[in-house]
PDB file of N, CA and C in Angstrom:
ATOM      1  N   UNK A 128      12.742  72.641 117.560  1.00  0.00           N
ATOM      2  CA  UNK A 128      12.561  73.149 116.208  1.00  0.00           C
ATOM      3  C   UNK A 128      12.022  74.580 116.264  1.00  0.00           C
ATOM      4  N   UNK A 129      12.349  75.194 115.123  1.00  0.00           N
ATOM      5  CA  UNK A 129      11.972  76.671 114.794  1.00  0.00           C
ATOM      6  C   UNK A 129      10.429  76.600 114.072  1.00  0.00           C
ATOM      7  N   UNK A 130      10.544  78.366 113.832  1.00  0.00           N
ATOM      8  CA  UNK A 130       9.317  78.505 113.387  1.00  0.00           C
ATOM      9  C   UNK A 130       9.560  78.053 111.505  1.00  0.00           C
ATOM     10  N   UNK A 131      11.060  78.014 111.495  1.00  0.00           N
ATOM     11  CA  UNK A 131      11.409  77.193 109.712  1.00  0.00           C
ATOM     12  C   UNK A 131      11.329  75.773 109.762  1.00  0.00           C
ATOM     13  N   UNK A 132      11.066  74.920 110.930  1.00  0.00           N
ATOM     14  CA  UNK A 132      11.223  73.355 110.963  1.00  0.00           C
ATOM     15  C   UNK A 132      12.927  73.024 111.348  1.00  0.00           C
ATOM     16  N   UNK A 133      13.603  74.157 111.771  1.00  0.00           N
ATOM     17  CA  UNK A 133      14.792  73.923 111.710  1.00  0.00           C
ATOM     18  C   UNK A 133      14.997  73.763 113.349  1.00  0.00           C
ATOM     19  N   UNK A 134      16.094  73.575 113.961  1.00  0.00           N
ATOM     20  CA  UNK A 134      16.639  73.305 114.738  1.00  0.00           C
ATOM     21  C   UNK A 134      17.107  74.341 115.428  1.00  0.00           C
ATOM     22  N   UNK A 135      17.958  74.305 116.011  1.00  0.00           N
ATOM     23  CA  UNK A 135      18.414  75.858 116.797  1.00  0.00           C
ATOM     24  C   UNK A 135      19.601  76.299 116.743  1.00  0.00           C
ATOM     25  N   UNK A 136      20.579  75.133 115.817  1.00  0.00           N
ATOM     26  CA  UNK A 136      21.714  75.497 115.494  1.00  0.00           C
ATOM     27  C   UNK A 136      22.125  76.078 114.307  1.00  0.00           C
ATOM     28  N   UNK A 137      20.575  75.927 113.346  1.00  0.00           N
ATOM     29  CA  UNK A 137      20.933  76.111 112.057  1.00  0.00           C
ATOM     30  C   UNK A 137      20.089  77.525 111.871  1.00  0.00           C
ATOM     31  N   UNK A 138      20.215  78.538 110.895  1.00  0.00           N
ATOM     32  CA  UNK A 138      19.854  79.947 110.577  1.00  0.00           C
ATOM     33  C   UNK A 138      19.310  79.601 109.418  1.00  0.00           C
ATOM     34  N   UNK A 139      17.716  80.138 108.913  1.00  0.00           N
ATOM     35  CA  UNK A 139      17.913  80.668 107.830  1.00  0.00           C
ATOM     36  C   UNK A 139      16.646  79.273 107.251  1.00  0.00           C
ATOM     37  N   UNK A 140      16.598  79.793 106.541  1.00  0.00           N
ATOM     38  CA  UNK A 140      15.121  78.237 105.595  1.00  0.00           C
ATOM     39  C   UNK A 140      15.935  77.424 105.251  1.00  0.00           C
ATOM     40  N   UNK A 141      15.307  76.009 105.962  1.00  0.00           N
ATOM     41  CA  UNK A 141      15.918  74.858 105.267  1.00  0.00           C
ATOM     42  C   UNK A 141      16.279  74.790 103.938  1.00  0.00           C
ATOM     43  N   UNK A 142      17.178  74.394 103.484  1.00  0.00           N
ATOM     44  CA  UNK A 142      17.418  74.542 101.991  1.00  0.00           C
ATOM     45  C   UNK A 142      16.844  73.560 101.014  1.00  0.00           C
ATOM     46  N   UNK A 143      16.087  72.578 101.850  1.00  0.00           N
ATOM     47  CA  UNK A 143      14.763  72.020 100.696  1.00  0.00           C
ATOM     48  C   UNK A 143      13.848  72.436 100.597  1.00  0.00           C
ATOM     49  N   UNK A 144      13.491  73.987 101.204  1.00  0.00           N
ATOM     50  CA  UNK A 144      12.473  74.304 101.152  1.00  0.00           C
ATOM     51  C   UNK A 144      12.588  75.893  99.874  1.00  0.00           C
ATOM     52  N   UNK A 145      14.479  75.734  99.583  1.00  0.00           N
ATOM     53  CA  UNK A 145      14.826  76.797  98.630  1.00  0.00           C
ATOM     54  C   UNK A 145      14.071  76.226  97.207  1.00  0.00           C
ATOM     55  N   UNK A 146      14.168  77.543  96.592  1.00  0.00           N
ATOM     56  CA  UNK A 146      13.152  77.169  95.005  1.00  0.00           C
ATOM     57  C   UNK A 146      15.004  77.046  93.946  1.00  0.00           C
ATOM     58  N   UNK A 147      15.056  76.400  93.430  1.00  0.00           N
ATOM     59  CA  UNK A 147      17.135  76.542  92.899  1.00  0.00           C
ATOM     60  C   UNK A 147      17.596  77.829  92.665  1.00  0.00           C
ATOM     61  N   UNK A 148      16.710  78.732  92.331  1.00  0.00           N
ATOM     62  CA  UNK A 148      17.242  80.464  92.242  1.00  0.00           C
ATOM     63  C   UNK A 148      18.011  80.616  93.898  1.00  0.00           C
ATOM     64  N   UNK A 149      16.759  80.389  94.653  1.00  0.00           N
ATOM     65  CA  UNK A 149      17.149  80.893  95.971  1.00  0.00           C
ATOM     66  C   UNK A 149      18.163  80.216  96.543  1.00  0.00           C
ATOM     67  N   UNK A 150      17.805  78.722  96.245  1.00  0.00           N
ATOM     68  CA  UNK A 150      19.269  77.857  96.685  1.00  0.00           C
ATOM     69  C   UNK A 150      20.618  78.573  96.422  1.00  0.00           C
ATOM     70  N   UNK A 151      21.112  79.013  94.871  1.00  0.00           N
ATOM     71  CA  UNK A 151      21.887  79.466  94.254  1.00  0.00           C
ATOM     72  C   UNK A 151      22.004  80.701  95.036  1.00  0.00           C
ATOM     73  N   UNK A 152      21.218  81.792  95.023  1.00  0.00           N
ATOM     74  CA  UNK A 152      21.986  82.859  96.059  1.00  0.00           C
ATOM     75  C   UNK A 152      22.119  82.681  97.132  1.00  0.00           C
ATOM     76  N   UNK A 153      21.665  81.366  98.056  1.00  0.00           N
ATOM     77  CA  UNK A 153      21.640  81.279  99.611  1.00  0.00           C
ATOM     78  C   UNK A 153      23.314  81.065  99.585  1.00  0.00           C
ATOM     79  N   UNK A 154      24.010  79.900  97.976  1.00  0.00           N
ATOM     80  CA  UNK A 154      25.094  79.095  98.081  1.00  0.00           C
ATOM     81  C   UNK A 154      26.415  80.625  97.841  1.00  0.00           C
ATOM     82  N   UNK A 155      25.813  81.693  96.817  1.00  0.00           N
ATOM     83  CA  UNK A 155      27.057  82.624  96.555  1.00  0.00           C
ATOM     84  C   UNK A 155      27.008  83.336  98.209  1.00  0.00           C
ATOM     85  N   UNK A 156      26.254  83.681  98.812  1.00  0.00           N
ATOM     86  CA  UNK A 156      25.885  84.481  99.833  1.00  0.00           C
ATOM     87  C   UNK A 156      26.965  83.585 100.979  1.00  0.00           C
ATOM     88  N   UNK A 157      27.039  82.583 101.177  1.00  0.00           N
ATOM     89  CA  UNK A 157      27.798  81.990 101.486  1.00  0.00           C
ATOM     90  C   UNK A 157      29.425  81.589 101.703  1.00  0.00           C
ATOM     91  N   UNK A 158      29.140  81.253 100.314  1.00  0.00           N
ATOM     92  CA  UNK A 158      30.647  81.097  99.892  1.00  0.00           C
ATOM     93  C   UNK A 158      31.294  82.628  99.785  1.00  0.00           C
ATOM     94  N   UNK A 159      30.736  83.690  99.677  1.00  0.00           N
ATOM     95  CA  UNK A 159      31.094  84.853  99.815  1.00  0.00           C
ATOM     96  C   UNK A 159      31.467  85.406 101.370  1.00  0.00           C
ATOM     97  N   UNK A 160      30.710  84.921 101.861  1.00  0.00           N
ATOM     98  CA  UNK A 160      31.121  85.374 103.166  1.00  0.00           C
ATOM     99  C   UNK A 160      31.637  84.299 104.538  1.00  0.00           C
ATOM    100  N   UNK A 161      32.424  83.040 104.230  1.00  0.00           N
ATOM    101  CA  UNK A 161      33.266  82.571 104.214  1.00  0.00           C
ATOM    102  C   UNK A 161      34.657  83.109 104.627  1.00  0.00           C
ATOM    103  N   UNK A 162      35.636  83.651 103.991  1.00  0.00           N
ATOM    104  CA  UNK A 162      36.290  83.820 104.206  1.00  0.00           C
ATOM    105  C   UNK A 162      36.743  84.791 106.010  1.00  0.00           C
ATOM    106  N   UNK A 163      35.488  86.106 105.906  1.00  0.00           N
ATOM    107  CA  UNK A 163      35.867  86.877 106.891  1.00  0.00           C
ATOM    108  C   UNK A 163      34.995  85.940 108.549  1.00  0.00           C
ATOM    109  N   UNK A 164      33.813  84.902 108.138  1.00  0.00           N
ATOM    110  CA  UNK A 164      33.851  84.076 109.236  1.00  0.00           C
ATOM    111  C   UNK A 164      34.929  83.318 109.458  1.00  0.00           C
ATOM    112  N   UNK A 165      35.778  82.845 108.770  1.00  0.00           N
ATOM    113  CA  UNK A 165      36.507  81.555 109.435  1.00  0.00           C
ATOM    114  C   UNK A 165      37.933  82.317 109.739  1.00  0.00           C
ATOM    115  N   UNK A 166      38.082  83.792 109.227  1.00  0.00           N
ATOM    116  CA  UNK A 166      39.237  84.702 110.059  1.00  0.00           C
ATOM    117  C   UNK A 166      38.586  85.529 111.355  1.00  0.00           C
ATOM    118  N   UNK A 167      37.638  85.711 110.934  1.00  0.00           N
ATOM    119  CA  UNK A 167      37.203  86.829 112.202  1.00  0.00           C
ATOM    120  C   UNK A 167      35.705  86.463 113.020  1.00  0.00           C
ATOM    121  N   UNK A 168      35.521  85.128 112.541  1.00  0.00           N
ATOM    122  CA  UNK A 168      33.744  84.821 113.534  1.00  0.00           C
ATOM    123  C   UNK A 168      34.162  84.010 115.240  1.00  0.00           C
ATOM    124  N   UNK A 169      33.256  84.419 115.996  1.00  0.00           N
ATOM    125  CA  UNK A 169      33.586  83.381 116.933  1.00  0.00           C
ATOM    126  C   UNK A 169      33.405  81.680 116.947  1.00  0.00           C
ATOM    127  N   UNK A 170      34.060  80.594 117.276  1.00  0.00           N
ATOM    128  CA  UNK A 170      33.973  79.906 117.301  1.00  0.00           C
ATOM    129  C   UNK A 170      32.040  79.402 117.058  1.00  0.00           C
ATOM    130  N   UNK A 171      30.912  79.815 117.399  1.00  0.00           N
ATOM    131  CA  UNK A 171      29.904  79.583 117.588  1.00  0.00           C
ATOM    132  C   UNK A 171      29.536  80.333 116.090  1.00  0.00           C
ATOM    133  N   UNK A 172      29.991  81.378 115.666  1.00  0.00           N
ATOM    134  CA  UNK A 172      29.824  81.670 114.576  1.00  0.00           C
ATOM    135  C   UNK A 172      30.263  81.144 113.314  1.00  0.00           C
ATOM    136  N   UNK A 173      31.782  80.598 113.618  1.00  0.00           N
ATOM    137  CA  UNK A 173      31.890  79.525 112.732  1.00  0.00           C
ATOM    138  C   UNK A 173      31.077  78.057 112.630  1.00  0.00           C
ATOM    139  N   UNK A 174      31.137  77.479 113.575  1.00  0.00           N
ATOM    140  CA  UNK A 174      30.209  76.683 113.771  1.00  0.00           C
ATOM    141  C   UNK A 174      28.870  76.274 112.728  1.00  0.00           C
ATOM    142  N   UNK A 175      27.755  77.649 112.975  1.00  0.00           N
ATOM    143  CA  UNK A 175      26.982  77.792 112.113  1.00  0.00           C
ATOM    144  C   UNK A 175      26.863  78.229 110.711  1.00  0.00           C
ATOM    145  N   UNK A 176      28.405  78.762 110.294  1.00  0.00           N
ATOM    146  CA  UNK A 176      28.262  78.979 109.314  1.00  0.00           C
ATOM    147  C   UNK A 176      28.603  77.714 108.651  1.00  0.00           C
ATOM    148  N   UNK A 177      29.431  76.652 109.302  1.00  0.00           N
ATOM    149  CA  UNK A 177      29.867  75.216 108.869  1.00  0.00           C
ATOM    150  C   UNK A 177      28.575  74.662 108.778  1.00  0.00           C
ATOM    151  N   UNK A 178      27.702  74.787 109.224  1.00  0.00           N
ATOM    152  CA  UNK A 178      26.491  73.863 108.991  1.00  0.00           C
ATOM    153  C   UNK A 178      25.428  74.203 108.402  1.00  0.00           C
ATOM    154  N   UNK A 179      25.329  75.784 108.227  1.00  0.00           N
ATOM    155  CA  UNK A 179      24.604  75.930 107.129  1.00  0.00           C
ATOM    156  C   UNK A 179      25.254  75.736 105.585  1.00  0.00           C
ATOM    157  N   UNK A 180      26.616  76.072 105.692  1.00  0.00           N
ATOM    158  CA  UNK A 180      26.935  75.345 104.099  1.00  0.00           C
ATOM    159  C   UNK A 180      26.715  74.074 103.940  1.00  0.00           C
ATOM    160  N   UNK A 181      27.103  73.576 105.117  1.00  0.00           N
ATOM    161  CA  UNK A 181      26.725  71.965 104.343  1.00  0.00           C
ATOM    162  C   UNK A 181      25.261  71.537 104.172  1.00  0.00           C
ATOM    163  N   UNK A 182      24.521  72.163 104.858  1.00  0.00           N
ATOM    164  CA  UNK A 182      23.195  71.834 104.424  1.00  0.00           C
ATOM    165  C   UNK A 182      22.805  72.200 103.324  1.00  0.00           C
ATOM    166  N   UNK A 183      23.533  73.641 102.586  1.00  0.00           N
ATOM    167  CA  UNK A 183      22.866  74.167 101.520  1.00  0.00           C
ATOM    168  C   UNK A 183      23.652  73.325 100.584  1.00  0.00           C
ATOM    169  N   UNK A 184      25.115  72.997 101.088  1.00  0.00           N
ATOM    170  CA  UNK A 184      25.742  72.099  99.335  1.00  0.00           C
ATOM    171  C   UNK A 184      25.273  70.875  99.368  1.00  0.00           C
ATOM    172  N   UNK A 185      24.349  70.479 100.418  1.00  0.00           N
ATOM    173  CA  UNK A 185      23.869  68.998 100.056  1.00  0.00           C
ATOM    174  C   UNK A 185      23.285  68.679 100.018  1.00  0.00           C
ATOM    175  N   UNK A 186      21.985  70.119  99.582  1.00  0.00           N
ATOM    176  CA  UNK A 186      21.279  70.473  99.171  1.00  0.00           C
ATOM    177  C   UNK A 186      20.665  70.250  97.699  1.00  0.00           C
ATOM    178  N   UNK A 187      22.051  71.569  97.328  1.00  0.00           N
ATOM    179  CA  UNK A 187      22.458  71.692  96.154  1.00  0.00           C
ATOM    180  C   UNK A 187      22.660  70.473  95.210  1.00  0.00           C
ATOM    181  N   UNK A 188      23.557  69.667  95.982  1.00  0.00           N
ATOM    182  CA  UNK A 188      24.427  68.351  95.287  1.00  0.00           C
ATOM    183  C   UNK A 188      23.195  67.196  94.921  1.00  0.00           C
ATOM    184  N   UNK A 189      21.939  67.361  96.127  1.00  0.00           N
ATOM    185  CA  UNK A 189      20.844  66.305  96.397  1.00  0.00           C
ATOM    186  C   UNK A 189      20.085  67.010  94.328  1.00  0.00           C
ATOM    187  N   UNK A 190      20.121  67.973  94.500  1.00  0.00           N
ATOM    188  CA  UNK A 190      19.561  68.355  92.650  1.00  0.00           C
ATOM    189  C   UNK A 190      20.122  68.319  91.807  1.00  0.00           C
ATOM    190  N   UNK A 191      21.517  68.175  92.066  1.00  0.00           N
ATOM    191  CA  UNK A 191      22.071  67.786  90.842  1.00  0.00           C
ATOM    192  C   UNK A 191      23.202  66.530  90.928  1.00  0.00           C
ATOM    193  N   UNK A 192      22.592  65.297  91.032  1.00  0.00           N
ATOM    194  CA  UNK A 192      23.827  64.520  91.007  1.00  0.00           C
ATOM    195  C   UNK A 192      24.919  64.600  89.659  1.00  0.00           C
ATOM    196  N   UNK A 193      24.280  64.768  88.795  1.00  0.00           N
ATOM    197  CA  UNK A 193      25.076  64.375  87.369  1.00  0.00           C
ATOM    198  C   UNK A 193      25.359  65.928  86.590  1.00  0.00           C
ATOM    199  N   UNK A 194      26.091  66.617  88.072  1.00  0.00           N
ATOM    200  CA  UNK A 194      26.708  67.800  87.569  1.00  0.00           C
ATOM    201  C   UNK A 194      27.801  68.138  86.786  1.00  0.00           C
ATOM    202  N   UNK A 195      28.278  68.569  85.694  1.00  0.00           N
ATOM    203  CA  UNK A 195      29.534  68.260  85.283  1.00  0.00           C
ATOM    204  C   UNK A 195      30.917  68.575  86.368  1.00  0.00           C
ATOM    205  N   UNK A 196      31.857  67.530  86.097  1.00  0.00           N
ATOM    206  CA  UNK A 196      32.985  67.584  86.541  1.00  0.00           C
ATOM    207  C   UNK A 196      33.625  67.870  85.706  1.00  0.00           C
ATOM    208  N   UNK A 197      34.693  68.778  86.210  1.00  0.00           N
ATOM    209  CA  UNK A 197      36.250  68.895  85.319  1.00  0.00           C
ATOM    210  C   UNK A 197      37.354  67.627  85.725  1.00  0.00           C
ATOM    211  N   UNK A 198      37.504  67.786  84.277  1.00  0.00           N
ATOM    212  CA  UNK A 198      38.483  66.652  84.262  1.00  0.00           C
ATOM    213  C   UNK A 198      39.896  67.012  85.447  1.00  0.00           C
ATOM    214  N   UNK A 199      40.020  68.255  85.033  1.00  0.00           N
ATOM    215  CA  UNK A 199      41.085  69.021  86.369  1.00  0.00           C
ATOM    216  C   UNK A 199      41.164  69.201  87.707  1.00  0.00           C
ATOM    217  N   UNK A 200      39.438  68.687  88.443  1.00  0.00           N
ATOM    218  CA  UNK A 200      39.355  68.626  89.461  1.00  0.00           C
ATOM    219  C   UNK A 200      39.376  67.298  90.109  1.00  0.00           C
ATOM    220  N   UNK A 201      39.622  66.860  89.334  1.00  0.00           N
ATOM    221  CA  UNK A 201      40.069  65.321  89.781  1.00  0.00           C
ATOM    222  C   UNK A 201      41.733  64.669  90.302  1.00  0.00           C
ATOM    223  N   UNK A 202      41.367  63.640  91.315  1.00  0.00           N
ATOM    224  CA  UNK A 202      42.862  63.445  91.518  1.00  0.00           C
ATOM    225  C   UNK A 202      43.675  63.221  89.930  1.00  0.00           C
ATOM    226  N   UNK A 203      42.963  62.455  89.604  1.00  0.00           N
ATOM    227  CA  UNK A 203      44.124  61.997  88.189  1.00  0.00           C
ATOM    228  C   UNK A 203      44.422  63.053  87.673  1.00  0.00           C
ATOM    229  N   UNK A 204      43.521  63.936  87.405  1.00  0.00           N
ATOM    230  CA  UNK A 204      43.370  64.958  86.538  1.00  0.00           C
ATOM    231  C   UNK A 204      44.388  66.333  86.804  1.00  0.00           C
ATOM    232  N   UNK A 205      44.586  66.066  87.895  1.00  0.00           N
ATOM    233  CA  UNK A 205      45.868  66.945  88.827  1.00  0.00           C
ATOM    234  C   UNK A 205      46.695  66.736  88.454  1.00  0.00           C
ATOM    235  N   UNK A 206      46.910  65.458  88.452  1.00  0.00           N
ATOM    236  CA  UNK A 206      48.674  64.991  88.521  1.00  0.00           C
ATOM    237  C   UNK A 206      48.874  65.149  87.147  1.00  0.00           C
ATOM    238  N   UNK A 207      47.883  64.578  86.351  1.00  0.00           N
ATOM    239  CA  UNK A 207      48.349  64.758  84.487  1.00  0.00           C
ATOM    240  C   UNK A 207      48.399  66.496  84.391  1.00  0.00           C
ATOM    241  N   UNK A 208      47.954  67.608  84.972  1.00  0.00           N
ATOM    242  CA  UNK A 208      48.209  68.837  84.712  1.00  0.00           C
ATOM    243  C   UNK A 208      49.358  69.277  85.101  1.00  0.00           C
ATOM    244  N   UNK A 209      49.456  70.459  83.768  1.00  0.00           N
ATOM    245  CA  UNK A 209      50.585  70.931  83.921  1.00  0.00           C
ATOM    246  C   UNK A 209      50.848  72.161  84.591  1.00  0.00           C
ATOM    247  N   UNK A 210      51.805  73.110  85.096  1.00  0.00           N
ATOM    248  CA  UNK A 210      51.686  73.973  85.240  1.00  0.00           C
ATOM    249  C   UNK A 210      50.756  75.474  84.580  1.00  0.00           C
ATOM    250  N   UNK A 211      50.147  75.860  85.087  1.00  0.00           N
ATOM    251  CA  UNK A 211      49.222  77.014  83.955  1.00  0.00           C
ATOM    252  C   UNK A 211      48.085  76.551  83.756  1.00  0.00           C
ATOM    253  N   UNK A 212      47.686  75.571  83.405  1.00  0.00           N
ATOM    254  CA  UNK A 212      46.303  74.923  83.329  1.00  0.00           C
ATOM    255  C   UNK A 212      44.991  75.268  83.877  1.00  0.00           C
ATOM    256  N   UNK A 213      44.215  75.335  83.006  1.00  0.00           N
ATOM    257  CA  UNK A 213      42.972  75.734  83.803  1.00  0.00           C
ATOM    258  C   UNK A 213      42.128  74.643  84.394  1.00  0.00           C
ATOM    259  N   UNK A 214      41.943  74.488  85.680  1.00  0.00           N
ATOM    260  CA  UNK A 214      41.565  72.996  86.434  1.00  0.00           C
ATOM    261  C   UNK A 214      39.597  73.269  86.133  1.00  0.00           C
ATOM    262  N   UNK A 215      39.097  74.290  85.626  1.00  0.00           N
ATOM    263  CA  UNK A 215      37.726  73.886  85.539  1.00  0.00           C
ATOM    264  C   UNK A 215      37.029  74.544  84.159  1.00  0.00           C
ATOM    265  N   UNK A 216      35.934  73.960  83.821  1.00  0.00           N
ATOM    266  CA  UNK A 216      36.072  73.826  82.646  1.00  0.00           C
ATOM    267  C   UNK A 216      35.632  75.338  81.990  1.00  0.00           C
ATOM    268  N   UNK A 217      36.092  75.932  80.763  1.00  0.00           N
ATOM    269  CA  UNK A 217      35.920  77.282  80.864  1.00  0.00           C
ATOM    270  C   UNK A 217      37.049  77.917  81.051  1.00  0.00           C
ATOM    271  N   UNK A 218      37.859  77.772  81.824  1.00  0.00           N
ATOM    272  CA  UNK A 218      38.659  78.961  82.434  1.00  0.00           C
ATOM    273  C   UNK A 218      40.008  79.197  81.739  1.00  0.00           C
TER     274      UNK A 218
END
């Protein structure tokens, strides 16, 4: 373990120890930078970036079970859409 209680594979403050602001930018900070790890990180870099998202979305998910769903992100909810449709809610 680290000097965060963490392990040695994982970067960064446990994400139960985020306040939900910080959770929330740990999760855009993330999902933002995503894309150019899983084209251009090394294997070890992907790695950790795979496991710090999942710690932070299940994290995230552990505070909010009864988050809204779109009806569009659902299997059923797929197949009844039509072309053009906006699959979440808002859009």
């Amino acid at each position: 373990m680290n000097e965060h209680g963490m392990g040695d594979t994982m970067t960064g403050v446990d994400p139960g120890r985020l306040d939900d602001q910080q959770l929330m930018k740990e999760l855009e900070t993330i999902h933002r930078t995503r894309h150019d790890t899983l084209l251009y990180g090394s294997n070890d870099a992907l790695r950790a970036h795979n496991d710090r998202m999942a710690g932070l979305e299940g994290e995230w998910l552990r505070r909010n079970p009864r988050r809204p769903v779109a009806a569009g992100r659902t299997r059923e909810g797929a197949r009844e859409r039509g072309c053009g449709q906006a699959a979440t809610p808002g859009a």
